[in-house]
XYZ file of C-alpha atoms in Angstrom:
361
model
C 0.000 0.000 0.000
C 1.365 3.400 -0.999
C 2.178 5.879 1.773
C 3.979 9.155 1.078
C 7.678 8.879 1.881
C 7.537 11.994 4.027
C 4.710 10.535 6.117
C 6.736 7.383 6.809
C 9.362 9.545 8.496
C 6.884 11.174 10.873
C 5.833 9.988 14.299
C 2.195 10.280 15.389
C 1.342 12.751 18.102
C 1.817 11.198 21.519
C -0.621 12.620 24.063
C 0.442 12.744 27.681
C -0.847 10.373 30.301
C -4.416 10.964 31.424
C -5.291 11.588 35.061
C -7.003 8.202 35.323
C -4.001 6.394 33.815
C -1.658 7.896 36.388
C -4.039 7.159 39.247
C -4.307 3.516 38.219
C -0.593 3.031 37.502
C 0.710 4.632 40.684
C -2.171 4.083 43.081
C -2.602 7.787 43.734
C -5.812 9.518 44.731
C -4.971 13.090 43.739
C -3.399 14.081 40.427
C -2.485 17.593 39.309
C -2.244 17.738 35.517
C -0.088 20.638 34.359
C 1.170 19.268 31.048
C -1.153 20.484 28.285
C -1.659 24.192 29.029
C -5.336 23.711 29.821
C -7.278 26.195 31.927
C -7.336 24.971 35.558
C -10.472 27.041 36.184
C -12.494 25.290 33.503
C -14.832 27.426 31.438
C -17.280 30.253 32.060
C -20.552 29.485 33.845
C -22.239 31.180 30.901
C -21.128 28.268 28.727
C -22.422 25.672 31.153
C -25.756 27.436 31.534
C -26.161 27.936 27.796
C -25.600 24.254 27.053
C -27.957 23.229 29.854
C -30.729 25.602 28.758
C -30.527 25.092 24.979
C -31.424 21.617 23.812
C -30.203 20.675 20.330
C -31.194 18.162 17.678
C -28.039 16.107 17.349
C -29.341 14.231 14.303
C -28.905 17.344 12.183
C -25.562 18.439 10.736
C -24.079 21.595 12.275
C -24.184 24.877 10.410
C -21.292 24.443 7.974
C -20.646 28.159 7.981
C -20.672 28.446 11.773
C -22.956 31.475 11.532
C -23.662 31.855 15.254
C -19.999 31.735 16.196
C -18.804 33.873 13.305
C -21.402 36.507 14.237
C -20.284 36.383 17.871
C -16.654 36.810 16.831
C -17.561 39.619 14.432
C -19.451 41.495 17.151
C -16.663 41.027 19.675
C -13.887 42.172 17.345
C -15.955 44.762 15.452
C -15.272 43.071 12.130
C -17.424 41.359 9.512
C -18.047 37.620 9.637
C -16.050 37.332 6.416
C -12.874 38.066 8.366
C -12.999 34.649 10.088
C -12.364 31.013 9.253
C -13.321 28.374 11.811
C -11.371 25.243 12.632
C -11.478 22.093 14.724
C -9.016 23.784 17.050
C -6.424 26.191 15.658
C -4.526 23.005 14.739
C -6.914 22.605 11.823
C -6.344 26.194 10.691
C -2.638 25.342 10.509
C -3.500 22.227 8.496
C -5.772 24.193 6.135
C -3.063 26.780 5.458
C -0.457 24.087 4.848
C -2.696 22.122 2.531
C -3.642 25.229 0.565
C -0.191 26.764 0.187
C 2.586 24.197 0.556
C 3.925 21.560 -1.815
C 7.266 20.147 -2.923
C 8.099 23.298 -4.880
C 7.773 25.560 -1.824
C 9.507 26.138 1.482
C 8.266 27.435 4.796
C 10.143 29.362 7.492
C 9.668 28.970 11.238
C 11.461 29.310 14.557
C 12.917 26.320 16.386
C 11.804 25.132 18.843
C 8.212 26.243 18.348
C 4.779 24.655 18.021
C 5.536 21.369 16.205
C 2.429 21.253 14.023
C 3.854 23.878 11.646
C 6.673 21.539 10.687
C 4.542 18.400 10.878
C 2.042 19.673 8.317
C 4.720 21.130 6.070
C 6.500 17.762 5.933
C 3.259 16.012 4.997
C 2.809 18.425 2.081
C 6.383 17.787 0.922
C 7.602 21.344 1.479
C 11.128 22.237 2.528
C 11.250 23.328 6.161
C 13.636 26.138 7.103
C 14.082 26.345 10.870
C 15.717 29.361 12.493
C 16.975 28.755 16.076
C 15.534 30.822 18.891
C 17.765 33.286 20.707
C 17.188 33.169 24.476
C 13.684 31.864 23.878
C 12.877 34.628 21.367
C 12.187 34.381 17.641
C 15.222 35.579 15.692
C 13.029 37.675 13.424
C 15.869 39.231 11.447
C 17.302 35.807 10.602
C 13.839 34.524 9.737
C 13.273 37.420 7.355
C 16.661 36.776 5.764
C 15.745 33.100 5.285
C 12.756 33.985 3.108
C 13.440 33.464 -0.605
C 11.603 33.082 -3.893
C 10.260 29.649 -2.969
C 8.902 30.663 0.437
C 5.122 30.381 0.741
C 4.464 30.618 4.477
C 6.263 32.057 7.515
C 5.092 30.943 10.972
C 5.365 33.221 14.007
C 4.189 32.056 17.439
C 3.614 34.812 20.013
C 3.699 33.951 22.865
C 5.902 31.136 21.657
C 5.237 27.559 22.679
C 7.242 26.155 24.484
C 9.181 29.187 25.748
C 6.256 31.526 26.485
C 8.154 34.547 25.155
C 6.111 37.160 23.290
C 7.157 39.570 20.546
C 7.232 43.337 21.020
C 5.209 45.487 18.628
C 8.181 47.363 17.183
C 10.039 44.138 16.443
C 7.029 42.496 14.815
C 6.214 45.487 12.611
C 9.823 45.719 11.465
C 9.658 42.025 10.579
C 6.342 42.284 8.728
C 7.699 45.130 6.621
C 10.510 42.872 5.368
C 8.326 39.983 4.174
C 7.221 40.036 0.512
C 3.495 40.567 -0.016
C 3.118 37.211 -1.773
C 4.346 35.308 1.306
C 1.756 34.448 3.949
C 2.634 35.279 7.561
C 0.807 33.197 10.155
C 0.732 34.817 13.593
C -0.235 32.103 16.073
C -1.760 33.689 19.186
C -3.084 30.620 21.004
C -2.115 32.262 24.319
C -3.136 35.795 23.410
C -5.663 36.153 26.245
C -2.954 35.626 28.872
C -0.599 38.363 27.653
C 0.048 41.267 30.021
C 3.203 42.702 28.388
C 2.887 46.424 27.762
C 4.856 46.258 24.503
C 2.532 43.669 22.936
C 1.017 44.558 19.559
C -2.622 44.823 18.434
C -2.993 42.037 15.886
C -6.316 43.359 14.547
C -4.693 46.652 13.592
C -1.929 44.740 11.818
C -4.452 42.759 9.771
C -5.717 46.047 8.332
C -2.184 47.017 7.297
C -0.863 43.680 6.012
C -2.979 41.773 3.490
C -0.639 38.753 3.770
C -1.184 38.272 7.516
C -3.506 35.776 9.221
C -3.873 35.555 12.997
C -4.880 32.256 14.598
C -6.526 32.006 18.013
C -8.265 29.285 19.994
C -10.935 28.577 22.586
C -8.845 25.723 24.020
C -6.681 27.757 26.388
C -8.028 30.744 28.339
C -11.650 29.993 27.424
C -11.346 26.489 28.878
C -12.986 24.695 25.944
C -10.191 22.334 24.898
C -12.621 19.423 24.844
C -14.787 21.151 22.245
C -11.934 21.811 19.778
C -12.658 25.265 18.388
C -10.137 27.611 16.820
C -10.273 30.383 14.262
C -8.259 32.514 11.902
C -8.647 36.273 11.389
C -7.547 37.915 8.147
C -8.806 40.130 5.374
C -11.862 38.609 3.641
C -10.032 37.940 0.376
C -7.426 35.814 2.146
C -10.086 33.990 4.142
C -12.030 33.223 0.969
C -8.925 31.769 -0.688
C -8.552 29.293 2.204
C -12.219 28.340 2.591
C -12.271 25.701 -0.202
C -9.754 23.640 1.783
C -11.833 23.651 4.956
C -13.767 20.434 5.484
C -17.581 20.804 5.536
C -19.088 20.757 9.048
C -15.596 20.906 10.570
C -16.790 22.482 13.835
C -19.550 20.648 15.628
C -22.847 22.236 16.652
C -22.266 22.058 20.397
C -18.782 23.541 20.052
C -20.092 26.472 18.023
C -22.694 27.245 20.679
C -20.214 26.874 23.537
C -17.617 29.137 21.948
C -20.183 31.809 21.112
C -21.328 31.819 24.742
C -17.749 31.838 26.038
C -16.646 34.939 24.190
C -19.465 36.844 25.843
C -17.927 36.460 29.299
C -14.784 38.565 29.344
C -14.995 38.958 33.126
C -14.087 35.277 33.354
C -11.150 35.775 30.962
C -9.842 38.725 32.961
C -10.014 36.668 36.155
C -8.083 33.820 34.504
C -5.469 36.240 33.179
C -4.945 37.781 36.628
C -4.722 34.453 38.456
C -2.380 33.109 35.793
C -0.038 36.076 36.243
C -0.023 35.508 39.997
C 0.910 31.861 39.419
C 3.739 32.805 37.071
C 5.096 35.218 39.665
C 5.161 32.396 42.221
C 7.221 30.261 39.851
C 9.551 33.147 39.068
C 10.113 33.786 42.766
C 10.775 30.075 43.307
C 13.360 30.105 40.510
C 15.128 33.131 41.994
C 15.264 31.472 45.397
C 16.746 28.253 44.001
C 19.099 29.704 41.394
C 17.083 28.332 38.463
C 16.733 30.087 35.131
C 13.554 30.368 33.070
C 12.096 32.243 30.137
C 9.783 35.163 31.018
C 6.443 33.739 29.930
C 3.386 35.546 28.620
C 1.449 32.288 28.256
C -0.202 30.061 30.843
C 2.934 27.981 31.321
C 6.575 28.460 32.198
C 9.693 26.696 30.896
C 12.120 26.217 33.781
C 15.721 25.073 33.269
C 16.763 22.591 35.956
C 20.164 21.644 34.516
C 19.387 17.950 34.872
C 17.661 15.319 32.770
C 14.080 16.422 32.152
C 12.708 12.900 31.809
C 14.084 11.956 35.229
C 12.458 15.014 36.777
C 9.214 14.289 34.966
C 9.127 10.750 36.367
C 9.969 11.899 39.885
C 7.141 14.430 39.870
C 4.782 11.912 38.294
C 5.308 9.629 41.276
C 4.179 12.526 43.456
C 1.014 12.949 41.379
C 2.197 15.969 39.365
C 1.979 15.658 35.566
C 4.164 18.215 33.750
C 5.786 18.204 30.303
C 9.347 17.043 29.872
C 11.419 19.352 27.715
C 13.106 16.363 26.004
C 10.543 16.354 23.200
C 10.392 20.153 23.064
C 14.043 20.848 22.325
C 15.008 21.584 25.950
C 16.316 18.309 27.410
C 17.086 19.774 30.840
C 13.880 21.749 31.297
C 10.255 21.249 32.256
C 7.306 23.085 30.751
C 4.780 23.544 33.528
C 1.224 24.776 33.027
C 0.147 27.391 35.563
C -2.566 25.850 37.702
C -4.768 27.290 40.424
C -3.070 28.861 43.452
C -3.399 25.606 45.383
C -2.069 23.560 42.466
C 0.898 25.899 42.055
C 1.755 25.662 45.751
C 1.573 21.857 45.732
C 3.634 21.652 42.559
C 6.352 23.928 43.894
C 6.451 21.895 47.099
C 6.886 18.702 45.056
C 9.628 20.287 42.923
C 11.416 21.580 46.015
C 11.415 18.093 47.541
C 12.593 16.525 44.268
C 15.517 18.818 43.484
C 16.734 18.846 47.095
C 17.481 15.098 46.996
C-alpha cells in the first residue's frame, strides 16, 4: 500500500498520560495535571448554563458556515463575519493553510523550537522546512526574514511562543512584517493571546488592516477552557479567508462547540479573572526560581519553561510519582527543562512543594 515517503518519516502525536491512567498506575488519589496548558479554572458558567438551557437536535448536521460563532466573533472584534475562518481547534487552521499553500516546490520558514504542528504539516505536504533557532527563547526575526526566498510560501510566528512563552514586542514584529514580501503568507499564532500582560505587545487586529498577507490564529482551548470542544479560528482580510475556505472540510466544527464558543466569548470577566490568576501563578514560579538559582524564560502564556540543569525525563518521572503531571522538555528541544502549566493557586503551591522536595534530593 502506498504511503507518502515523508509521512513514513513522521511519528504520530503522543498525548500525555491521562489523570485516570496515572491514578491507576501509581495508586494515587490526587493528580495535578499541568502538562497540556489547559485552563485549571475550567470554562465560564455562561457556557455551562447555555448548554444546559438550549437543547439541540443532534441528528442534524451543524451549520457548515458556523454562523452563530462567526457573528459572535464579528461582534466582539468589530469586524465582519467574512474576516474569520473556523477550525477544529487552531490546529486545523494550521492544516488548512499548509494544505492550501505548501507543496514540494515551496519552502516554509519557522522558529525552532516552536509549536511542532507547523513543521509536521509542512513535511506532509512535501515542502522544505527552514528552521531558524531561537535566541534566548525569542524568535530571531531578522534571521527569519533573511531566510525567506523566492520559494517561500508561508512564515510561521508564534507569540507567545510555545514552548518558551516569550512574546514579541510590537516594534520588532512590525519591522519584521515590513521585510516579508506581499506574496508570502505570515501566520501569527496567538493561542495564548488572552494571557498576555506585556505592555509592549502589539494589536494584531490593527496589523491585519495594514498587512494583506497576515492571518492571525486564536483558539478557545486555552483561556476559554474549551479544549474538549476543539474550536479555533483565523482572522484575516476577507479575500485571504475566501482563498482558504475551499480547503476547509464541511461541518468541521460541531454544533455544540459552536454554541459553547459563542457563549464563552461573551464572558470577558471570566477571561480577565483567569489572566490575573495566571499572572499571579507565574510570579510564584519566578520567585521560586530566583530562590533556588534556576533560570527560566519570562512567559506571557499560561505555562513556564524552567531550566533545571538535569535530565528532564528523570524530573518528569519523579514528579509523576508525586502525582504531578508536567511536560518534559526532552521532546520540546530543551532536554534539561520542564514546561509547567500554571494551575490554580493551590495547584501551584503543591507543585512547587513537590519540585522543592525533588531537586533537594
